[in-house]
Tab-separated table of C-alpha atoms and ligand atoms in Angstrom:
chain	number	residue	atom	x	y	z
A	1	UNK	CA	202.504	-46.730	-86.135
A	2	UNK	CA	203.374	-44.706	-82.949
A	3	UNK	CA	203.319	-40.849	-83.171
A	4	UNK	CA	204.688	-37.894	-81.847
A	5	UNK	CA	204.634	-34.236	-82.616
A	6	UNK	CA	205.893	-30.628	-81.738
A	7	UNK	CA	205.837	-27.247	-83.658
A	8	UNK	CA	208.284	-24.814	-84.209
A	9	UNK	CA	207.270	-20.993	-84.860
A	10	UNK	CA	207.739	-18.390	-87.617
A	11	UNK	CA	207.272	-15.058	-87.970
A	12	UNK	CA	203.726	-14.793	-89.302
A	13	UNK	CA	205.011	-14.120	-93.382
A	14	UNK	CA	202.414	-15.555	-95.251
A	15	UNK	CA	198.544	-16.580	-93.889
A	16	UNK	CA	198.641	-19.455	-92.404
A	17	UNK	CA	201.990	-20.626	-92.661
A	18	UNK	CA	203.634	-19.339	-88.767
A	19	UNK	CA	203.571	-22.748	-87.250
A	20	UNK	CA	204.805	-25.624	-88.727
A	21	UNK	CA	203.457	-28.582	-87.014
A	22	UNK	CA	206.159	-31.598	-86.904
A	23	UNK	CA	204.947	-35.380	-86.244
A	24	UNK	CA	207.289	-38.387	-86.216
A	25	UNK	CA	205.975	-41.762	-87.554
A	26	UNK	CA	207.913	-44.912	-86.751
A	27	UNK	CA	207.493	-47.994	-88.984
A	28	UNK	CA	207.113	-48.668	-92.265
A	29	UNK	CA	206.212	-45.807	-94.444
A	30	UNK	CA	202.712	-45.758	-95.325
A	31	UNK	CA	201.385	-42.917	-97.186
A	32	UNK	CA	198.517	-44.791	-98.409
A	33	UNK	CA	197.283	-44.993	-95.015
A	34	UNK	CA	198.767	-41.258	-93.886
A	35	UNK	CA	196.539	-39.427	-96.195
A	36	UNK	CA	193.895	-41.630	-97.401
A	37	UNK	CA	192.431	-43.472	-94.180
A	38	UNK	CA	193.723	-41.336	-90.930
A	39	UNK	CA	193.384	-37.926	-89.624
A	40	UNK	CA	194.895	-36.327	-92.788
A	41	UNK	CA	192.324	-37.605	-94.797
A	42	UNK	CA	189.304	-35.636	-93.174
A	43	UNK	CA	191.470	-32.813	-95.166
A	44	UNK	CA	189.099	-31.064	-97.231
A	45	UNK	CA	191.933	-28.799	-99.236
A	46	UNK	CA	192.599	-30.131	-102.539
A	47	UNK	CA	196.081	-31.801	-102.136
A	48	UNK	CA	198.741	-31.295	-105.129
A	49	UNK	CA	201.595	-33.946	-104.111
A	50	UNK	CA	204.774	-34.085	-106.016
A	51	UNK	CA	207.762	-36.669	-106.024
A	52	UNK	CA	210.436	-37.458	-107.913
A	53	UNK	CA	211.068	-40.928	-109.671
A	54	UNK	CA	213.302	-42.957	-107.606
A	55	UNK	CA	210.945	-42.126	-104.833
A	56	UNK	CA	207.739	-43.061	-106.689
A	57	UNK	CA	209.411	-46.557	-107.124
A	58	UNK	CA	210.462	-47.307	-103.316
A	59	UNK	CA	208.085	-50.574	-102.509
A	60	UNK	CA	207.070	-48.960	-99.390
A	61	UNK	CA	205.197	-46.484	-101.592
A	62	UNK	CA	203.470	-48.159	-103.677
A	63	UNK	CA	200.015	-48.728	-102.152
A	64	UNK	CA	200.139	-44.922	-102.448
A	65	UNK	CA	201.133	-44.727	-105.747
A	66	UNK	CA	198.801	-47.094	-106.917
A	67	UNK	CA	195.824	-44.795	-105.535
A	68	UNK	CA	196.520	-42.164	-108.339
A	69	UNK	CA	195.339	-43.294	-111.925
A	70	UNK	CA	197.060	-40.966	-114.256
A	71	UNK	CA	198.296	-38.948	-111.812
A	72	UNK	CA	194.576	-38.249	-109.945
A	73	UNK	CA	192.714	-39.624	-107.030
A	74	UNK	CA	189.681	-37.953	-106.273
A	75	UNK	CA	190.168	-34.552	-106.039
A	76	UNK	CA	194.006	-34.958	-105.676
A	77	UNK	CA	196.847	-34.757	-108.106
A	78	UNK	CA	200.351	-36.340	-107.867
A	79	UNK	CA	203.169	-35.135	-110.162
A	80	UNK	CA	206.298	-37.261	-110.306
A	81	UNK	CA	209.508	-35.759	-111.768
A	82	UNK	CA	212.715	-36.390	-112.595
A	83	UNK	CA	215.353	-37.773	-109.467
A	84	UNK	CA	218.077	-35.360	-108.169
A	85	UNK	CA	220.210	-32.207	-108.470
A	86	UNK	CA	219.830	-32.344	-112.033
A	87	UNK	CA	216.344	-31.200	-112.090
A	88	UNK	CA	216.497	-28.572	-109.181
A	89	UNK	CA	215.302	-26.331	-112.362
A	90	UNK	CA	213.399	-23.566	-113.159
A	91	UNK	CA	211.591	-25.791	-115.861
A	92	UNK	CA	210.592	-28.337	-112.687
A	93	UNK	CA	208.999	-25.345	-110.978
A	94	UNK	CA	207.373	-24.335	-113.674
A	95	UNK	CA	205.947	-28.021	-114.449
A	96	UNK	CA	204.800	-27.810	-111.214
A	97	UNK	CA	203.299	-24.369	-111.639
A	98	UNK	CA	201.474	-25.432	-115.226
A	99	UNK	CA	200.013	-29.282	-113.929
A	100	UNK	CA	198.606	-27.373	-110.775
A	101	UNK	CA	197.326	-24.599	-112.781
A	102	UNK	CA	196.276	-27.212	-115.340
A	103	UNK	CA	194.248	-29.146	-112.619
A	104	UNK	CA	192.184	-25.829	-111.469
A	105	UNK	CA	194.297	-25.799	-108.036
A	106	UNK	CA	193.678	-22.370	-105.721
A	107	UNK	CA	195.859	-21.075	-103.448
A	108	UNK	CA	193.582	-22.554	-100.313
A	109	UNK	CA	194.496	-26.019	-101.439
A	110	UNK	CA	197.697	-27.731	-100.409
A	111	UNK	CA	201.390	-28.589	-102.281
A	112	UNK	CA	202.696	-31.837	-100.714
A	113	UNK	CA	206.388	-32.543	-101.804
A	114	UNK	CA	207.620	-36.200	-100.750
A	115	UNK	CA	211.236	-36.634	-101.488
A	116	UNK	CA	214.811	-35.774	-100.613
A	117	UNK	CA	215.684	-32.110	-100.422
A	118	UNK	CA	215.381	-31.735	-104.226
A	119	UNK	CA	211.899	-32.224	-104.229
A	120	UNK	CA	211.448	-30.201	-101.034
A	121	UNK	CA	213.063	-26.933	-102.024
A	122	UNK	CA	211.152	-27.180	-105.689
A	123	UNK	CA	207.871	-27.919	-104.237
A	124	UNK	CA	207.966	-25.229	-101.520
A	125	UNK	CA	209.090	-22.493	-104.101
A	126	UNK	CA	206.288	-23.478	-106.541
A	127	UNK	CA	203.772	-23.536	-103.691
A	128	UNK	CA	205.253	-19.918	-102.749
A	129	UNK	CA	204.989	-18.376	-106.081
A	130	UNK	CA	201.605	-20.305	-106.860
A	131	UNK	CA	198.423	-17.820	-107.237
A	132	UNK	CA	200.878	-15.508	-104.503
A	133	UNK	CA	200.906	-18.438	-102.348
A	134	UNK	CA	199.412	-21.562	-101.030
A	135	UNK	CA	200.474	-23.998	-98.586
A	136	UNK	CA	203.118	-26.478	-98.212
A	137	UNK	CA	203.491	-29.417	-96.387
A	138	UNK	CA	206.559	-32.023	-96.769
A	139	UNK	CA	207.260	-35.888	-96.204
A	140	UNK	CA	211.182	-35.693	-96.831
A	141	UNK	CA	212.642	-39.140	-97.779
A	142	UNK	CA	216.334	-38.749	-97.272
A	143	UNK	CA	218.436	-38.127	-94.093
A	144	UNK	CA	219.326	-34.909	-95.495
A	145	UNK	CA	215.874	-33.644	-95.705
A	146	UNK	CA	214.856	-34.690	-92.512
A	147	UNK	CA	217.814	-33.410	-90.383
A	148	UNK	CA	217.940	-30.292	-93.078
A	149	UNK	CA	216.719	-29.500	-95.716
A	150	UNK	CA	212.727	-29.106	-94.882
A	151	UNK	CA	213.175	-27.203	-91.695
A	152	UNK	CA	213.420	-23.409	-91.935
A	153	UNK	CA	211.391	-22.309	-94.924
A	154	UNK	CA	214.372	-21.691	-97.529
A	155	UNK	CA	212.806	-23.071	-100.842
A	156	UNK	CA	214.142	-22.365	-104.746
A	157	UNK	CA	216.028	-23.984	-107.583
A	158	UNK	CA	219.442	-23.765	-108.575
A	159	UNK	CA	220.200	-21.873	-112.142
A	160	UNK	CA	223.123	-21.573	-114.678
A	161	UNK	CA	224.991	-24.386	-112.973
A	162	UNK	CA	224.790	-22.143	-109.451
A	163	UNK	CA	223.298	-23.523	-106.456
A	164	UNK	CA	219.815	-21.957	-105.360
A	165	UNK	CA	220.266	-18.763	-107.257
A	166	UNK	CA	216.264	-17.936	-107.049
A	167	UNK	CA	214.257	-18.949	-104.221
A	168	UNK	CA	212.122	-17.729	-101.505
A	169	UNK	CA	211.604	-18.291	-97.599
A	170	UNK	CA	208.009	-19.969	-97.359
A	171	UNK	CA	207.838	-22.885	-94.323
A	172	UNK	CA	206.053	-25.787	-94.775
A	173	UNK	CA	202.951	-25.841	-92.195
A	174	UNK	CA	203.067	-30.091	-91.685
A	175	UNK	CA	205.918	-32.243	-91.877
A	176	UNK	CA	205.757	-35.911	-91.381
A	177	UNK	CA	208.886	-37.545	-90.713
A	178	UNK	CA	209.113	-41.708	-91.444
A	179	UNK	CA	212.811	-42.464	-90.061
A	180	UNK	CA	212.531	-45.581	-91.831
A	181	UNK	CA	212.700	-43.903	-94.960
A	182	UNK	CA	216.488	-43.684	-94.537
A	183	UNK	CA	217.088	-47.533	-94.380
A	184	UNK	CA	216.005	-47.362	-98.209
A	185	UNK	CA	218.860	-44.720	-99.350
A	186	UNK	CA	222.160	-45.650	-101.437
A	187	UNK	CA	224.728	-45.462	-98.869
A	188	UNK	CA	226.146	-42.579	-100.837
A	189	UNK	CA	222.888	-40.501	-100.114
A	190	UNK	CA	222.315	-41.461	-96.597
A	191	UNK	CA	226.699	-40.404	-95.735
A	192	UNK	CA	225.198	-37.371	-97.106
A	193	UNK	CA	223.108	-36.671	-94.551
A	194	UNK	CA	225.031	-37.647	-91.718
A	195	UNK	CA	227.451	-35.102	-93.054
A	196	UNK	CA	224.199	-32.401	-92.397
A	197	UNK	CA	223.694	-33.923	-88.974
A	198	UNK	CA	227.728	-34.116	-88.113
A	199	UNK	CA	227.602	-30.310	-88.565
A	200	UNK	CA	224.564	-29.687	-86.319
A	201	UNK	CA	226.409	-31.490	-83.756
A	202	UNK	CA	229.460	-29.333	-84.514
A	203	UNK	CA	227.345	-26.209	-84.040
A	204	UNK	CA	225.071	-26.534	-80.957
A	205	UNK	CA	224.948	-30.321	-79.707
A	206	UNK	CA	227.637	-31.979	-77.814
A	207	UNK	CA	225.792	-35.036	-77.062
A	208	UNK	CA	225.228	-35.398	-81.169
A	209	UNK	CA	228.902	-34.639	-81.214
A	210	UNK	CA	229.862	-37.709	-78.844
A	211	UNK	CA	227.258	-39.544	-80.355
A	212	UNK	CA	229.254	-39.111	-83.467
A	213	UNK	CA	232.724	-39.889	-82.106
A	214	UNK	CA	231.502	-42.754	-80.288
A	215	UNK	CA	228.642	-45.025	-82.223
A	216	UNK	CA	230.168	-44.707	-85.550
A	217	UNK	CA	229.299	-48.454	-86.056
A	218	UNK	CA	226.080	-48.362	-85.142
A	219	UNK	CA	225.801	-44.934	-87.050
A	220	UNK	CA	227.067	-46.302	-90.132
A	221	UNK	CA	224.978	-49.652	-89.479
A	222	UNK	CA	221.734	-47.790	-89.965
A	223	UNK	CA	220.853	-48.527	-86.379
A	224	UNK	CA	217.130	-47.503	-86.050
A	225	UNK	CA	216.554	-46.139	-82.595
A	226	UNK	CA	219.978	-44.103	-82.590
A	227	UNK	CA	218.563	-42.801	-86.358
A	228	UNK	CA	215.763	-41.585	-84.643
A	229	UNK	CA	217.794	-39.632	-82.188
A	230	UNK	CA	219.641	-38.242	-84.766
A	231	UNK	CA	216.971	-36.903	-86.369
A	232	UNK	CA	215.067	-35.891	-83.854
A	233	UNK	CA	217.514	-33.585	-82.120
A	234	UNK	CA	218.846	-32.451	-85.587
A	235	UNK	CA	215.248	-31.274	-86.368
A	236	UNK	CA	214.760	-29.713	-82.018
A	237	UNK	CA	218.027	-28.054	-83.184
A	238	UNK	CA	217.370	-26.326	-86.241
A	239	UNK	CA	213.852	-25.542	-85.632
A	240	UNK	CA	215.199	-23.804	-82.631
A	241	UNK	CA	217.553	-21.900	-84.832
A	242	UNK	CA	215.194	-20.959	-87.116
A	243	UNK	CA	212.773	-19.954	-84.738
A	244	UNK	CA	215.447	-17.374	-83.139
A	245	UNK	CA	216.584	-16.269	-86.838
A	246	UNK	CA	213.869	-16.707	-89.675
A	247	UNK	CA	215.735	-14.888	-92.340
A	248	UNK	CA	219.607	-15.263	-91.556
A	249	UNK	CA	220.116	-12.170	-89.950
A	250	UNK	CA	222.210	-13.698	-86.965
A	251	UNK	CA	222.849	-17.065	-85.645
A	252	UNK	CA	221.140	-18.607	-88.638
A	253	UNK	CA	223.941	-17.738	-90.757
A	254	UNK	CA	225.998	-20.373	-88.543
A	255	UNK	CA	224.395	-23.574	-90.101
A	256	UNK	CA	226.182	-22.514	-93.290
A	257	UNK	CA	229.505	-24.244	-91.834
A	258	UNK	CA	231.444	-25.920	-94.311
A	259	UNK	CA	228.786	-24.746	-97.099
A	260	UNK	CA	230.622	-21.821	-98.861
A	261	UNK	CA	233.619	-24.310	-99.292
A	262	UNK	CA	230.904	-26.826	-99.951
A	263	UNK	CA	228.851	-25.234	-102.605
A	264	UNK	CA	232.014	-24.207	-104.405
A	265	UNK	CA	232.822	-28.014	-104.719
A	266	UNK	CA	229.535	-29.225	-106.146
A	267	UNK	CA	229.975	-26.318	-108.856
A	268	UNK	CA	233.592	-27.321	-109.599
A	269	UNK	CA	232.612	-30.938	-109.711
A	270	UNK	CA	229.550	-30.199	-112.053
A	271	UNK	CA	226.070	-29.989	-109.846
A	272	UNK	CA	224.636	-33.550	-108.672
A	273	UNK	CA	228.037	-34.866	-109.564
A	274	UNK	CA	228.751	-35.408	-105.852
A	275	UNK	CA	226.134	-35.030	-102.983
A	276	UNK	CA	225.775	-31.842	-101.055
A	277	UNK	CA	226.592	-33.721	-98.019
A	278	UNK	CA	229.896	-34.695	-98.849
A	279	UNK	CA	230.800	-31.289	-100.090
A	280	UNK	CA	229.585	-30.396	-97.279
A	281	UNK	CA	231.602	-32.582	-95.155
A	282	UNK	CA	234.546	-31.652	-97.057
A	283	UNK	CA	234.046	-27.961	-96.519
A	284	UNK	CA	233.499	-28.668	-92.968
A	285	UNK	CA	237.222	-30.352	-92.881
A	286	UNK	CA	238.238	-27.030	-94.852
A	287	UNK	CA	236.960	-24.909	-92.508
A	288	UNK	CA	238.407	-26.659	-89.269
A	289	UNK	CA	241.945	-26.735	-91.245
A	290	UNK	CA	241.544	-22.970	-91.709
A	291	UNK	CA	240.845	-22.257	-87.835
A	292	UNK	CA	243.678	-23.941	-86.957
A	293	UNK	CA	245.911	-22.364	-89.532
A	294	UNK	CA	244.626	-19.196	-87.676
A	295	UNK	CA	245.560	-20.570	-84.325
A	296	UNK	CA	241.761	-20.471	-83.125
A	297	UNK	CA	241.654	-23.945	-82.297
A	298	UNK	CA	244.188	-26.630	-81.283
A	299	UNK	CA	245.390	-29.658	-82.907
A	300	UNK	CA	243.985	-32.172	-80.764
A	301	UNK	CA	240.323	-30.359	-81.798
A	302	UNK	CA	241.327	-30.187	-85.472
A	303	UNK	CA	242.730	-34.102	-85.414
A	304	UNK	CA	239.425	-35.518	-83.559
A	305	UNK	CA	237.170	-33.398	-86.735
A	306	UNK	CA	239.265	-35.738	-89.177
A	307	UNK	CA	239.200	-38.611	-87.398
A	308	UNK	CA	235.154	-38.446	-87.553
A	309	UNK	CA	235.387	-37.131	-91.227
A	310	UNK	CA	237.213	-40.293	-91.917
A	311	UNK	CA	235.104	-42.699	-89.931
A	312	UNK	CA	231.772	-41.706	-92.192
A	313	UNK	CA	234.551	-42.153	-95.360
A	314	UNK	CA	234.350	-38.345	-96.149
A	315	UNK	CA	236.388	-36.461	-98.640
A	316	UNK	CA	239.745	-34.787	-95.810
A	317	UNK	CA	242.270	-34.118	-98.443
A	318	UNK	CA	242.223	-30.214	-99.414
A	319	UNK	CA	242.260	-31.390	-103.374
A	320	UNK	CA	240.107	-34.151	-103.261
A	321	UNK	CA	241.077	-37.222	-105.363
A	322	UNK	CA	238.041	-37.139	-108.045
A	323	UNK	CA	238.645	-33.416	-108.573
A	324	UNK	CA	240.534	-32.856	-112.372
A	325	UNK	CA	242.847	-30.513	-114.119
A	326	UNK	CA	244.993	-27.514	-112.223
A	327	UNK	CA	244.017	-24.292	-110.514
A	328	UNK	CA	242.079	-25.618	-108.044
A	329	UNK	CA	242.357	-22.952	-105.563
A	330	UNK	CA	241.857	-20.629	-108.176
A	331	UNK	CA	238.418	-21.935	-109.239
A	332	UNK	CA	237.097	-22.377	-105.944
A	333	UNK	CA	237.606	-19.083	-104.650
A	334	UNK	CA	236.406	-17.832	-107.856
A	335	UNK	CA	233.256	-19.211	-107.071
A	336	UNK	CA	233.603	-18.273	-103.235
A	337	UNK	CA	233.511	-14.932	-103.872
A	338	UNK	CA	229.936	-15.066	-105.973
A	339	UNK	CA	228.223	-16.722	-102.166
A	340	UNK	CA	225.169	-15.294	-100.820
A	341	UNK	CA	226.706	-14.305	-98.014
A	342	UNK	CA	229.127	-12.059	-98.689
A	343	UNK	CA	228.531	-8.642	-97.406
A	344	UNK	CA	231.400	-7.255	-99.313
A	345	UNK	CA	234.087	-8.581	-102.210
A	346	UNK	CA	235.802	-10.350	-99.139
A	347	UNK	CA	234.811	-13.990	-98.572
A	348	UNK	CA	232.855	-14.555	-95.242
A	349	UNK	CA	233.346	-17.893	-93.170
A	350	UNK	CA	232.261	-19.649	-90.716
A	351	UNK	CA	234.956	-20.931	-88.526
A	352	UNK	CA	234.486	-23.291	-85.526
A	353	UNK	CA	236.625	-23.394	-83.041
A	354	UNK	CA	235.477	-25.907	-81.382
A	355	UNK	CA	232.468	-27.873	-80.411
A	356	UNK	CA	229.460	-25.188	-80.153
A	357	UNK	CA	231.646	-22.409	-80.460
A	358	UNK	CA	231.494	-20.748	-83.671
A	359	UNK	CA	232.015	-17.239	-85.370
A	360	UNK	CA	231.880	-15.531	-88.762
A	361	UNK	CA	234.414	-13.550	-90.185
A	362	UNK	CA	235.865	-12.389	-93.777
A	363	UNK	CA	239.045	-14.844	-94.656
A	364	UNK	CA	241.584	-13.662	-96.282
A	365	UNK	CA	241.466	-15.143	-100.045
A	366	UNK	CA	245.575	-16.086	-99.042
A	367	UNK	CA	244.839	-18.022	-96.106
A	368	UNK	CA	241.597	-19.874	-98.375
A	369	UNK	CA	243.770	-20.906	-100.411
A	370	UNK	CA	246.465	-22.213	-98.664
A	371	UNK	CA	243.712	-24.887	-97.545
A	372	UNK	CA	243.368	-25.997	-100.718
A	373	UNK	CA	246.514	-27.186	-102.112
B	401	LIG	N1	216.009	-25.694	-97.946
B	401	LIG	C1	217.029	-25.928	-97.161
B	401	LIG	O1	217.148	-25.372	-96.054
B	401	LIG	C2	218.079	-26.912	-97.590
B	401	LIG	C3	219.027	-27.360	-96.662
B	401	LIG	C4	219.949	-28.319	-97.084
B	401	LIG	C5	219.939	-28.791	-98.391
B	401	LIG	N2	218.999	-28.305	-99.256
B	401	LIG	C6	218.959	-28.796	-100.640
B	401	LIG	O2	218.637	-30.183	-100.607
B	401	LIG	C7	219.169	-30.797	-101.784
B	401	LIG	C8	219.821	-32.085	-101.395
B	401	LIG	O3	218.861	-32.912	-100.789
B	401	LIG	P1	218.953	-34.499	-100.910
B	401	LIG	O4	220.321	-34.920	-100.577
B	401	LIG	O5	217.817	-35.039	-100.169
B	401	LIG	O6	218.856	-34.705	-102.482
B	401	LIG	P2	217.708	-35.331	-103.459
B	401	LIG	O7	216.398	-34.768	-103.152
B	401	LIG	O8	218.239	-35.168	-104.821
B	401	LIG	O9	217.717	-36.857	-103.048
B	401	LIG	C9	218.852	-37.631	-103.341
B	401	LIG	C10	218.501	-38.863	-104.165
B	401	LIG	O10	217.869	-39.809	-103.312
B	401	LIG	C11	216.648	-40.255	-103.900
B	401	LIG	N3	215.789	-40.608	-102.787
B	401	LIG	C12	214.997	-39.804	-102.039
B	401	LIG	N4	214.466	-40.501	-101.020
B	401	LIG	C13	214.910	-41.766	-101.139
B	401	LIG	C14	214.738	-42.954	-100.360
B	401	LIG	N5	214.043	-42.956	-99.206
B	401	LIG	N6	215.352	-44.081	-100.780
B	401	LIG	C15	216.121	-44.099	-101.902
B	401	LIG	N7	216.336	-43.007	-102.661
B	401	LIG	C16	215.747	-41.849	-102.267
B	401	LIG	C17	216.201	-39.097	-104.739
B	401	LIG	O11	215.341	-39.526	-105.764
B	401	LIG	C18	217.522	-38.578	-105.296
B	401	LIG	O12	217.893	-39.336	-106.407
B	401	LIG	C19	220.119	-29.809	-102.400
B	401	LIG	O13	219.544	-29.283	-103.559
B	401	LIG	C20	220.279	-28.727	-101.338
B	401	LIG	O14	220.520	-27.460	-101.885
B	401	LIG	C21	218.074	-27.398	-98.885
């Protein structure tokens, strides 16, 4: 296995958890050997790890797996719930909350979530909540979690059908990314990913950008060293981010491109009915459509966006096909106007322009919905 690390910075919120160290692990995924026979296992913490199902059966995790006998190995626990968006619930929090509890864990010993982003977000928000707070540390398993979703600290659950209603900011302080992870997704999961990557390289990478435009087939082919770049400066890039803007007071706001048209989607569609990514994708097509509508970017920018968006086989229409019955517009903008970041009862947008240049302003609910019929 060959190694390499950096760390990216946070304001010092909670004991303990101001640096999150990053390694990269190429290979075969072996947690077995990550936790139970290298460096990590001279940890002395207590470890709490929780996964979901589909994860638990991947044969590359197995040997690790097979360490826990009813869900303890030593003085570790491993708690595997259910697979997806479905069960990005209060109740899974609190599951994790009572088997911790349960198992005499203190807040000095350590939550380790291993999944997709599902698992991530839960895990983190338990660990945040958990006697006021212990630490969290994250193997994510899907593209989307390792160009995404466990960078930057924002943890939580969804609730009443809305997406991430209750959550808290609380960074992991390890993450170990295996890029071979991804070569085990549905394709479905792993487009949804690249959709998460795609807009990083809309927002601050050019390179990613071309990279995109250019090595579609090897891209879509799963090819393993151009994964790895992916990832890598997907992760440089948001950690940077985050770094600059913890808590979404500024710049951080930006890597919600495409999301509030996004979110709306997934809600529309029924949560976990589609994957964030290709709402997110879609939203992203929304939100170039609406920029040129506004005349802040030109048609050869807003043409190139689609011709991407249809070279990863993302949703482009503005009503896409799967979506059923009438008022379309009217539902979505319904929901629009309930996103966390609104300032006021207007809807606020991200809008790129093009490549790395990007703003935020309050669309008029007209000119939203004239991108969605
Ligand atoms: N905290 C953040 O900053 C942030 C950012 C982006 C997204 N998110 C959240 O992340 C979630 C989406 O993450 P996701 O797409 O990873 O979803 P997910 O965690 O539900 O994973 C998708 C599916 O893939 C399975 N899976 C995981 N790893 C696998 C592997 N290696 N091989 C095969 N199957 C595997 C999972 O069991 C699940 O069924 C959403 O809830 C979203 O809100 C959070």
């Amino acid at each position: 296995m060959s190694q390499n690390s950096f760390k990216i910075s946070y304001p010092a919120l909670h004991a303990g958890t101001n640096k999150s160290l990053i390694k990269f692990i190429s290979g075969t995924p072996d947690l077995a050997a990550l936790f139970f026979e290298g460096e990590e296992a001279q940890e002395t913490r207590r470890r709490f790890f929780v996964t979901d199902a589909t994860v638990a059966s991947l044969e590359c995790m197995q040997s690790f797996i097979s360490k826990f006998d009813d869900g303890v190995c030593g003085k570790d626990c491993l708690l595997i719930l259910g697979s997806g968006e479905p069960y990005k619930t209060i109740e899974s929090v609190l599951n994790i909350v009572r088997a911790a509890f349960d198992a005499n864990f203190t807040r000095k010993d350590i939550f380790i979530g291993i999944g997709g982003g599902v698992i991530c977000d839960l895990t983190a928000f338990a660990a945040s909540i958990y006697k006021r707070g212990t630490s969290v540390q994250f193997v994510p398993t899907t593209l989307l979690a390792m160009v995404d979703a466990s960078i930057g600290g924002k943890t939580g659950c969804d609730f009443e059908n809305y997406k991430n209603i209750i959550g808290t900011f609380f960074p992991a302080t390890k993450l170990f990314y295996f890029p071979e992870f991804v070569q085990y997704l549905p394709e479905n999961q792993y487009n949804s990913g690249l959709a998460e990557a795609f807009k990083t390289a809309l927002l601050f990478d050019k390179e990613l950008y071309d990279m995109f435009k250019n090595d579609a087939d090897k891209i879509n082919s799963r090819d393993s060293k151009t994964l790895e770049k992916i990832i890598h400066k997907c992760v440089k890039a948001k950690g940077s981010i985050v770094e600059q803007d913890f808590t979404e007071q500024g710049i951080r706001a930006y890597l919600n491109l495409g999301h509030t048209f996004g979110h709306a989607l997934e809600t529309v569609a029924g949560l976990g009915s589609i994957t964030h990514g290709a709402a997110v994708a879609w939203g992203i097509g929304r939100a170039v459509e609406l920029a040129y509508k506004k005349e802040y970017c030109m048609q050869a920018f807003r043409d190139e966006v689609f011709g991407i968006l249809k070279a990863y086989k993302w949703y482009t229409e503005s009503v896409p096909s799967f979506v059923k019955g009438g008022g379309f517009s009217e539902r979505l903008i319904t929901i629009m106007r309930t996103d966390k970041k609104n300032l006021s009862e207007k809807i606020r947008l991200i809008i790129c322009k093009a490549v790395t240049e990007i703003q935020i302003e309050e669309v008029d609910e007209k000119l939203i919905a004239s991108v969605l019929k």
